[in-house]
PDB file of C-alpha atoms in Angstrom:
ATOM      1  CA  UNK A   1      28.906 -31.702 -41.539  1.00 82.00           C
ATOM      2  CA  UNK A   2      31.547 -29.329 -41.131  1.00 81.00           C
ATOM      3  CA  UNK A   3      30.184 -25.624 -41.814  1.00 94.00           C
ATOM      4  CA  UNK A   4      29.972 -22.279 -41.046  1.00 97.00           C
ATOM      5  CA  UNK A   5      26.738 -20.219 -41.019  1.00 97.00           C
ATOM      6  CA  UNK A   6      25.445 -16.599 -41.725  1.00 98.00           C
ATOM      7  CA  UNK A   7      22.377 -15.332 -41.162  1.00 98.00           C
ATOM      8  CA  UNK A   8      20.537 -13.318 -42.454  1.00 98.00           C
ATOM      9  CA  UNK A   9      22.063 -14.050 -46.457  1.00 97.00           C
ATOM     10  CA  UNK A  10      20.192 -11.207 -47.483  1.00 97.00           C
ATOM     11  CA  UNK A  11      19.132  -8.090 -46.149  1.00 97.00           C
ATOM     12  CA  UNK A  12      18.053  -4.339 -47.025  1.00 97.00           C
ATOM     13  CA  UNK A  13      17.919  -1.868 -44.576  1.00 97.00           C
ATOM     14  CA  UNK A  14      17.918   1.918 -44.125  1.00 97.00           C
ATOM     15  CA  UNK A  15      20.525   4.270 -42.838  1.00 98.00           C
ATOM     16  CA  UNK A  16      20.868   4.338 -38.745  1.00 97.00           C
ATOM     17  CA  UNK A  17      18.996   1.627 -37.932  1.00 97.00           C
ATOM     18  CA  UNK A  18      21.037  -1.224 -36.229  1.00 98.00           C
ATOM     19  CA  UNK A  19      21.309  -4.795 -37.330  1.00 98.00           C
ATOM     20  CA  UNK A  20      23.534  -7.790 -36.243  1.00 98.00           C
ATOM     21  CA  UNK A  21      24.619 -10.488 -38.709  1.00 98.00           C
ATOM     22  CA  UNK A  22      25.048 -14.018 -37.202  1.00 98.00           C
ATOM     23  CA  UNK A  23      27.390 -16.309 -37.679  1.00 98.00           C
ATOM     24  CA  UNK A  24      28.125 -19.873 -36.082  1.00 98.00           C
ATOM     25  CA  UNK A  25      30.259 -22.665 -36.558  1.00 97.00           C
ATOM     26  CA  UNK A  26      30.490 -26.116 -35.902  1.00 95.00           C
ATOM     27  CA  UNK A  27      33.892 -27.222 -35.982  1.00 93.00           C
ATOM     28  CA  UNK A  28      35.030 -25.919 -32.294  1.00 93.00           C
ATOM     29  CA  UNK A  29      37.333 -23.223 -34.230  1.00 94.00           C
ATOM     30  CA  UNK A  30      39.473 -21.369 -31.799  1.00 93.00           C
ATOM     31  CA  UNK A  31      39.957 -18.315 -34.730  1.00 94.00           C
ATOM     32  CA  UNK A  32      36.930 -16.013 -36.210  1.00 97.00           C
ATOM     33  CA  UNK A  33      36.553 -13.666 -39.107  1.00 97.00           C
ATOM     34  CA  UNK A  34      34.523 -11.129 -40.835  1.00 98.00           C
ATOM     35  CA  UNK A  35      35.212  -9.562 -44.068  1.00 97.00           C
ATOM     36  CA  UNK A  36      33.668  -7.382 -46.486  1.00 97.00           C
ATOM     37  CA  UNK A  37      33.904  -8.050 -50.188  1.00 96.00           C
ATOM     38  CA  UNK A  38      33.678  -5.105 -52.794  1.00 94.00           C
ATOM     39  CA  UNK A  39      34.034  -5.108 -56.534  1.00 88.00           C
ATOM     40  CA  UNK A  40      38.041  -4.784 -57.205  1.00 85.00           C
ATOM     41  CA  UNK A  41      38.538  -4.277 -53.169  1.00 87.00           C
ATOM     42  CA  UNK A  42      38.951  -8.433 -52.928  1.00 90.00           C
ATOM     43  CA  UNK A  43      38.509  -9.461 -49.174  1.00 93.00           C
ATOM     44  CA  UNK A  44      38.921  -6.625 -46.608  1.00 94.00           C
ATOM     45  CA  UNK A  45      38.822  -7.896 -42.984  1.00 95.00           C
ATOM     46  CA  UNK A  46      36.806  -6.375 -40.273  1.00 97.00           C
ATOM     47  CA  UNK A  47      37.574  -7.651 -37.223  1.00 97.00           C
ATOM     48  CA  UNK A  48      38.648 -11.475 -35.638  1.00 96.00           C
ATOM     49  CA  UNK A  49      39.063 -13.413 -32.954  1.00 96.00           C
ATOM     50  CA  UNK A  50      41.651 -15.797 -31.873  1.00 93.00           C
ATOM     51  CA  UNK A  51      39.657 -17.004 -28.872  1.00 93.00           C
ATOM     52  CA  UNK A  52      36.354 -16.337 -26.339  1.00 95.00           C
ATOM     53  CA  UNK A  53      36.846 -12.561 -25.434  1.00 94.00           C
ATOM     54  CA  UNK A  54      39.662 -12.657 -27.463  1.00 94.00           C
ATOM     55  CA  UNK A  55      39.198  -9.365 -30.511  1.00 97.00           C
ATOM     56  CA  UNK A  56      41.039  -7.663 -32.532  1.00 96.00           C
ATOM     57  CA  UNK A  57      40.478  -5.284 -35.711  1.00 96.00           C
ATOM     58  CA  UNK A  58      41.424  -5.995 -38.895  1.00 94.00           C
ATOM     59  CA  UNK A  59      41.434  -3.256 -41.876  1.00 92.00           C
ATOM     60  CA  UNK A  60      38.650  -1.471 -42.310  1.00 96.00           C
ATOM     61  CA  UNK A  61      36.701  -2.222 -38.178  1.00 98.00           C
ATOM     62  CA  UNK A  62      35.232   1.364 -38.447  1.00 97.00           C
ATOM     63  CA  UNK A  63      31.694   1.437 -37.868  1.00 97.00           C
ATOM     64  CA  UNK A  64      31.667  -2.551 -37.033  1.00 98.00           C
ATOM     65  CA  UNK A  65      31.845  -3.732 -33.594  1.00 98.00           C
ATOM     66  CA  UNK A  66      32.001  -8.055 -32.606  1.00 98.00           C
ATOM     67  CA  UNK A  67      31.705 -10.002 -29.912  1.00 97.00           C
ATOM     68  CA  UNK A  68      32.748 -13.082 -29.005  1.00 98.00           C
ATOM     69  CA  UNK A  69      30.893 -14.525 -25.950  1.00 97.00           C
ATOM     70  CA  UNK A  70      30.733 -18.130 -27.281  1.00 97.00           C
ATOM     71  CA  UNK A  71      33.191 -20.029 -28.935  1.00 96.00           C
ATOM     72  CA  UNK A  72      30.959 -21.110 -31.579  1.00 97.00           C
ATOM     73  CA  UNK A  73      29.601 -17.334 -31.981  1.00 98.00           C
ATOM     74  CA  UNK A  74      30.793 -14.096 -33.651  1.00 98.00           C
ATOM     75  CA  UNK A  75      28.229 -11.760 -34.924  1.00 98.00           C
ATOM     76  CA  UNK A  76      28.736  -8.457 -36.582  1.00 98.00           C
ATOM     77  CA  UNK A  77      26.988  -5.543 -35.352  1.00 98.00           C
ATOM     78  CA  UNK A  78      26.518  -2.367 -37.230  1.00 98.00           C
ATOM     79  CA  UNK A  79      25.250  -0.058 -34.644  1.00 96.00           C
ATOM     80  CA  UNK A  80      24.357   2.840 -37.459  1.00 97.00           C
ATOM     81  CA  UNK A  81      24.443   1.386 -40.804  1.00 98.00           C
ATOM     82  CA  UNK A  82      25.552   4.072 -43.728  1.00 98.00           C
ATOM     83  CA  UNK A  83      25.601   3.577 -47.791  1.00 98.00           C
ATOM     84  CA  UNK A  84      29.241   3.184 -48.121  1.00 97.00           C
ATOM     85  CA  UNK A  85      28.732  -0.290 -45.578  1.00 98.00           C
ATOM     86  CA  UNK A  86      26.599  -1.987 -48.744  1.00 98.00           C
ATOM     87  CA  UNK A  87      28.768  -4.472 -49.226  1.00 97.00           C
ATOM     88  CA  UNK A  88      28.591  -8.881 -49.104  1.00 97.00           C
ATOM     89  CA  UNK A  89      29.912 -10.177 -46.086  1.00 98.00           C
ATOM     90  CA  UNK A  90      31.683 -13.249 -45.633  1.00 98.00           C
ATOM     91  CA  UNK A  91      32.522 -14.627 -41.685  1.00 98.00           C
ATOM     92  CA  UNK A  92      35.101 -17.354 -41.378  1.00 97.00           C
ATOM     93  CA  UNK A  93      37.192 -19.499 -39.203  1.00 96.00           C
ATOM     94  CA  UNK A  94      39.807 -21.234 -38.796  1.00 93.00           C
ATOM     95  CA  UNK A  95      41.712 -23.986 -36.373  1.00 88.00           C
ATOM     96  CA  UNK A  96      45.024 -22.568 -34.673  1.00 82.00           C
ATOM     97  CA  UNK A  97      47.978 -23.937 -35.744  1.00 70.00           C
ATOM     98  CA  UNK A  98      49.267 -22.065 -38.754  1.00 62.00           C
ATOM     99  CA  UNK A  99      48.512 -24.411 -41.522  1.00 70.00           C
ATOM    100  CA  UNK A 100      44.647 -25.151 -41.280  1.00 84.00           C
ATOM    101  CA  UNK A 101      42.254 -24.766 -44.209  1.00 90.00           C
ATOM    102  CA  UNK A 102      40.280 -21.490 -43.150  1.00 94.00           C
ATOM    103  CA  UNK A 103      36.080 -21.732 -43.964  1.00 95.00           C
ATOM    104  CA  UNK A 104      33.814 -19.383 -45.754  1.00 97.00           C
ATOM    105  CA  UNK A 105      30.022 -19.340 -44.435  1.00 98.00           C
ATOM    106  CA  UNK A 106      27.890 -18.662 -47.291  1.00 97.00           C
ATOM    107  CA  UNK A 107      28.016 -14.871 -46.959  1.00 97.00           C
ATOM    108  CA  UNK A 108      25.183 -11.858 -46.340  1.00 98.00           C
ATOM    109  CA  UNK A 109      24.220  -9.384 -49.050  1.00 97.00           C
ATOM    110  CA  UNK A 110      23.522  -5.767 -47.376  1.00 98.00           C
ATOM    111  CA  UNK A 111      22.079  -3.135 -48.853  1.00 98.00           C
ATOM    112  CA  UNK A 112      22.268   0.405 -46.648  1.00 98.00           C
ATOM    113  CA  UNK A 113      19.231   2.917 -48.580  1.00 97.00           C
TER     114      UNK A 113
ATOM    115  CA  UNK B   1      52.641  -6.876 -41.671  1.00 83.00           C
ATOM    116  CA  UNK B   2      51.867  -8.798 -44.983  1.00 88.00           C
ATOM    117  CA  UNK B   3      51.017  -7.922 -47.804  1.00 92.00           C
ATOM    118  CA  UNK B   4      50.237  -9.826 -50.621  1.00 96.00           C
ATOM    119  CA  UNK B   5      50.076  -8.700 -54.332  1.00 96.00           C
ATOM    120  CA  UNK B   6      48.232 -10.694 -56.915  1.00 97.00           C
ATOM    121  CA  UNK B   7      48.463 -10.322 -61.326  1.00 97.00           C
ATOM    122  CA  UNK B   8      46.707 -10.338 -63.109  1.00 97.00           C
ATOM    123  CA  UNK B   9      43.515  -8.834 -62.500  1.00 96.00           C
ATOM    124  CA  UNK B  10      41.521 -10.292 -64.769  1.00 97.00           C
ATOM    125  CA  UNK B  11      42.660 -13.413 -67.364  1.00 98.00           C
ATOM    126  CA  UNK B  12      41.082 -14.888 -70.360  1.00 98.00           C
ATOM    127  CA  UNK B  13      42.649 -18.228 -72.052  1.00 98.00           C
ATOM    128  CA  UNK B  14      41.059 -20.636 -74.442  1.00 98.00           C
ATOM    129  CA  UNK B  15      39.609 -23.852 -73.191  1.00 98.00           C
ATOM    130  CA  UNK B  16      42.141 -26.567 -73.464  1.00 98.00           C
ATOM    131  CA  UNK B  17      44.627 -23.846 -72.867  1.00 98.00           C
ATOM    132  CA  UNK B  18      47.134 -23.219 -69.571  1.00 98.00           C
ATOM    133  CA  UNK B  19      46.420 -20.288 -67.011  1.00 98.00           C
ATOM    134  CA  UNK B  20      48.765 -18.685 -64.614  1.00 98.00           C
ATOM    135  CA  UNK B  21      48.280 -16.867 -61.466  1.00 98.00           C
ATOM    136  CA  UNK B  22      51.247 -14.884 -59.391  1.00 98.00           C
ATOM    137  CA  UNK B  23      51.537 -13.666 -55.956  1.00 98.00           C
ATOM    138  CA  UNK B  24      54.316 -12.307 -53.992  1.00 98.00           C
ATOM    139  CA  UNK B  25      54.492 -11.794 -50.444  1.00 97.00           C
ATOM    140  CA  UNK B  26      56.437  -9.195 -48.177  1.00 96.00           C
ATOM    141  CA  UNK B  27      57.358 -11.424 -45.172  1.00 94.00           C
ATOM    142  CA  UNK B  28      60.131 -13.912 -45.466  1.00 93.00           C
ATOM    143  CA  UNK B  29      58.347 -15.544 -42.521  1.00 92.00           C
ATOM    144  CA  UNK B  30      55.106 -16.440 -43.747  1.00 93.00           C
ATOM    145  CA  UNK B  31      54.602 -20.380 -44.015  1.00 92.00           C
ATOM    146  CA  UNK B  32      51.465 -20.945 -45.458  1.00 93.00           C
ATOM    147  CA  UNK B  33      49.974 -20.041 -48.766  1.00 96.00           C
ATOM    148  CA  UNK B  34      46.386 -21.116 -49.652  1.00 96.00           C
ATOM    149  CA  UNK B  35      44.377 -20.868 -52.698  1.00 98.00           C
ATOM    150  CA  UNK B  36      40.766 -20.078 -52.699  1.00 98.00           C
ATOM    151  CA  UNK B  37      38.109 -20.480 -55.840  1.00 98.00           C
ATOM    152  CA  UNK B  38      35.360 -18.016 -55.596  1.00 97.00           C
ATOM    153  CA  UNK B  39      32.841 -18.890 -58.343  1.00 96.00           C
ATOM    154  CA  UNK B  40      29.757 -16.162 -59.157  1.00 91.00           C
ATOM    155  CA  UNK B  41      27.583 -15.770 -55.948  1.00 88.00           C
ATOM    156  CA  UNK B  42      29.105 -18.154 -53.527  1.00 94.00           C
ATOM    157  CA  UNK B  43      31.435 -18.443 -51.166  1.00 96.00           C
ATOM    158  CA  UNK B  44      35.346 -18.354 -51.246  1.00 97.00           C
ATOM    159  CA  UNK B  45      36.810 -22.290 -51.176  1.00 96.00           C
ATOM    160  CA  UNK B  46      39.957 -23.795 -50.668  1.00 96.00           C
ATOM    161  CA  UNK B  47      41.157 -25.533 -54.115  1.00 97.00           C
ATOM    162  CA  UNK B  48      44.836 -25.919 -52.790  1.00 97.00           C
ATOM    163  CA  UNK B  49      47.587 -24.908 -50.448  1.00 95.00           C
ATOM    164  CA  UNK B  50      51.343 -25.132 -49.972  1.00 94.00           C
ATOM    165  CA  UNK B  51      53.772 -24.804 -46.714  1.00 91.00           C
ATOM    166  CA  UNK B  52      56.728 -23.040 -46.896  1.00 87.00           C
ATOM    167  CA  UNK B  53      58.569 -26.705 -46.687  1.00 86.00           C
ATOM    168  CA  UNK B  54      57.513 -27.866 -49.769  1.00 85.00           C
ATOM    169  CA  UNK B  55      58.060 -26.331 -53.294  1.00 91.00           C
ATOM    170  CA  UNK B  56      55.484 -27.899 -55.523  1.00 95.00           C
ATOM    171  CA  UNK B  57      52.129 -29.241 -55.067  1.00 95.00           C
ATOM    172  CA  UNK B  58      49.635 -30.788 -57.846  1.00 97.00           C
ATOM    173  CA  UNK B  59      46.445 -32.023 -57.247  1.00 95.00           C
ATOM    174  CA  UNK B  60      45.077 -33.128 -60.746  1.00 96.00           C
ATOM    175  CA  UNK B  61      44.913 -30.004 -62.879  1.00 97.00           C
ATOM    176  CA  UNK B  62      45.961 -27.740 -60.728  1.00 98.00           C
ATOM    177  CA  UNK B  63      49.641 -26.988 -59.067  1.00 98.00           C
ATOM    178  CA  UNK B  64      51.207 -24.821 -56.886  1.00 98.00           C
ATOM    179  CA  UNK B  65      54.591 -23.437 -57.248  1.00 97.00           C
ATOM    180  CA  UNK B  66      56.831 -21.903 -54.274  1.00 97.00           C
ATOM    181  CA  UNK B  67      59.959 -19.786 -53.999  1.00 95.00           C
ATOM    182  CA  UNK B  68      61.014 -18.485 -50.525  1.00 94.00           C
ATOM    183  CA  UNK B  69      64.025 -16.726 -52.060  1.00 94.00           C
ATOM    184  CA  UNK B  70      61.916 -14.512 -54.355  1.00 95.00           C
ATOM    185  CA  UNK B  71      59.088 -14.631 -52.101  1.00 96.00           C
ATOM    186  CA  UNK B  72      56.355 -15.466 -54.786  1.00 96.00           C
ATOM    187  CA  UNK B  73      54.080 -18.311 -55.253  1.00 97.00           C
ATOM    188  CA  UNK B  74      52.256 -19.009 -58.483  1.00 98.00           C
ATOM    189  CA  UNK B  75      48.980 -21.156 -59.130  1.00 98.00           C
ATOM    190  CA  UNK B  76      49.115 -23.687 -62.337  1.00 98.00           C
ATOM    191  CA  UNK B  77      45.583 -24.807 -64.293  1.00 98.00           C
ATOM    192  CA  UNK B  78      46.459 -27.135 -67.030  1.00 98.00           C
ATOM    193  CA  UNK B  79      43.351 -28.179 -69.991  1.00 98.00           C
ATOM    194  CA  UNK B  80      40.898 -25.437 -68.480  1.00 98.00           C
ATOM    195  CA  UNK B  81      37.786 -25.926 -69.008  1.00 97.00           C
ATOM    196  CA  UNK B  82      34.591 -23.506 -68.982  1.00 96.00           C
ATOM    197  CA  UNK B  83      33.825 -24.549 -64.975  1.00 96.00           C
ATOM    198  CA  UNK B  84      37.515 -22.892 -64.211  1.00 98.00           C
ATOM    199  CA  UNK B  85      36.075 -19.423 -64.743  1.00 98.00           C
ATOM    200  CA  UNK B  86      35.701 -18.169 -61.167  1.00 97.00           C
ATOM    201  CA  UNK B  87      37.482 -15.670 -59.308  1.00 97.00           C
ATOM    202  CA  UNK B  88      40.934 -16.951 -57.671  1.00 98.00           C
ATOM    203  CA  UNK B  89      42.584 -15.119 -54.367  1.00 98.00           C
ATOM    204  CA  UNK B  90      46.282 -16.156 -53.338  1.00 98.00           C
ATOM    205  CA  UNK B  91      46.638 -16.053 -49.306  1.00 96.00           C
ATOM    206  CA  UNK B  92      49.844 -15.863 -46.802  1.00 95.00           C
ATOM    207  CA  UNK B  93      50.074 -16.058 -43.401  1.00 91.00           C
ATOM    208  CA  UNK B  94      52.528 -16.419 -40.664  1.00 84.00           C
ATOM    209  CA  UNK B  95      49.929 -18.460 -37.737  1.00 77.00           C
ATOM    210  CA  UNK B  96      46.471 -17.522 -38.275  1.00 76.00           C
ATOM    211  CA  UNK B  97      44.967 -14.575 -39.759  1.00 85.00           C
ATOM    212  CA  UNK B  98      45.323 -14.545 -43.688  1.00 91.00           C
ATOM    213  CA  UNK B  99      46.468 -11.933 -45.626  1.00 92.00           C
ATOM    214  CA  UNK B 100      44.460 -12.271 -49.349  1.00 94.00           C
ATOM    215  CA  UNK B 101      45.328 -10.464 -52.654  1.00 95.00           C
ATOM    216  CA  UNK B 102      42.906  -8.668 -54.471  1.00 94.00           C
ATOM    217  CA  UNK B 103      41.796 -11.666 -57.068  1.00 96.00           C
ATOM    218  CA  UNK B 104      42.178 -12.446 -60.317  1.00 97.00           C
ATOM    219  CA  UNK B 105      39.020 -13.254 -62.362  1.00 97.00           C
ATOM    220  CA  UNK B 106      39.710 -16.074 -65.104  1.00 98.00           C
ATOM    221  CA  UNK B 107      37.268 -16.551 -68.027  1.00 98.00           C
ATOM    222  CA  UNK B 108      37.828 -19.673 -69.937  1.00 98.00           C
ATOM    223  CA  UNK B 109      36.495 -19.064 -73.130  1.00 96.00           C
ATOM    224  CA  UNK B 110      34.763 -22.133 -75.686  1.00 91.00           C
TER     225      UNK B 110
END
C-alpha cells in the first residue's frame, strides 16, 4: 500500500530539548515535504527536498533543520524546541513531473511546555 | 513566486444545497491545481485536480472549474451532504512544490 508515515503522531515535550520527527515513504518519491498547520495559518511549509542531498527551505525553516540521506527518509529536527513551534505537522511527497497527486502522512501533534 | 488566495473562509449551506469554493493564482505559468479534503483530525487528501489544459473536471458531485485568463479556479459540490463538512485547500504549482491557500471550512448543516 502506497503511504507515507510519521512518527511519533503525538508528542509533548519541554522547551530546549531536541526531538526528530520521522517520516518515510514507500512510493520511491523523488520530492519531500514538511509543513506546519496552525488554526487560520492553513499549511505553512518548512523545508523540502527534490532529491537525496537535495534541500531547500520553504516559509517559515527557522528553527527546523532536515536531512535527506535516504530517498525514502526526511525527518524534521528541532534542535531547541520553543512554544510558538506547538503546532501539527504534516510531511509529504510527491513524484516529479508536475502533475502528480502529492501525499499526506498522517501528521504529528507537538506540544512545546 | 505563487501565491494563492482562497474565499471564503469559512461556508455554511443547507444539506441538499450547492457550495462554492474560489481561488486565484498569481502565476500565469502554473499548470496544476489540486484539491485537498481535510476532515477533523486527519490528514489532507486529494478529492480532485485539474491541468491547465483542461477547463472542467467532474467526478460525481464534485467539479472543478478553470480560467487561465482570469487566473482563478473554483471547486463545485452539488446535493451536499453532512460528510462534506471538512476543511477544503485549493493548490497551484508550476513542477513540484505546491503553493496552498489558507482553507475554507464548509459546514453542511441538516
Amino acid at each position: 500500500e502506497a503511504q507515507v508515515t510519521q512518527n511519533p503522531r503525538y508528542l509533548i515535550t519541554v522547551t530546549g530539548k531536541k526531538l526528530t520527527v520521522t517520516c518515510s515513504q514507500n512510493m520511491n518519491h523523488e520530492y519531500m515535504s514538511w509543513y506546519r498547520q496552525d488554526p487560520g495559518l492553513g499549511l505553512r511549509q518548512i523545508y523540502y527536498s527534490m532529491n537525496v542531498e537535495v534541500t531547500d527551505k520553504g516559509d517559515v525553516p527557522e528553527g527546523y533543520k532536515v536531512s535527506r540521506k535516504e530517498k525514502r527518509n526526511f525527518p524534521l529536527i528541532l534542535e531547541s524546541p520553543s512554544p510558538n513551534q506547538t503546532s501539527l505537522y504534516f510531511c509529504a511527497s510527491r513524484g516529479l513531473g508536475g502533475g502528480e497527486t502529492q501525499y499526506f502522512g498522517p501528521g504529528t501533534r507537538l506540544l512545546v511546555l | 513566486g505563487e501565491n494563492v488566495e482562497q474565499h471564503p473562509s469559512t461556508l455554511s449551506v443547507q444539506e441538499g444545497d450547492s457550495a462554492v469554493i474560489k481561488c486565484t493564482y498569481s502565476d500565469s505559468a502554473s499548470n496544476y491545481f489540486p484539491w485537498y479534503k481535510q476532515e477533523l483530525g486527519k490528514r489532507p487528501q486529494l478529492i480532485i485536480d485539474i491541468r491547465s489544459n483542461v477547463g472542467e473536471k467532474k467526478d460525481q458531485r464534485i467539479a472543478v472549474t478553470l480560467n487561465k485568463t482570469a487566473k482563478h479556479f473554483s471547486l463545485h459540490i452539488t446535493e451536499t451532504q453532512p460528510e462534506d463538512s471538512a476543511v477544503y485547500f485549493c493548490a497551484a504549482s508550476i513542477g513540484t512544490p505546491l503553493v496552498f491557500g489558507k482553507g475554507t471550512r464548509l459546514s453542511v448543516i441538516a
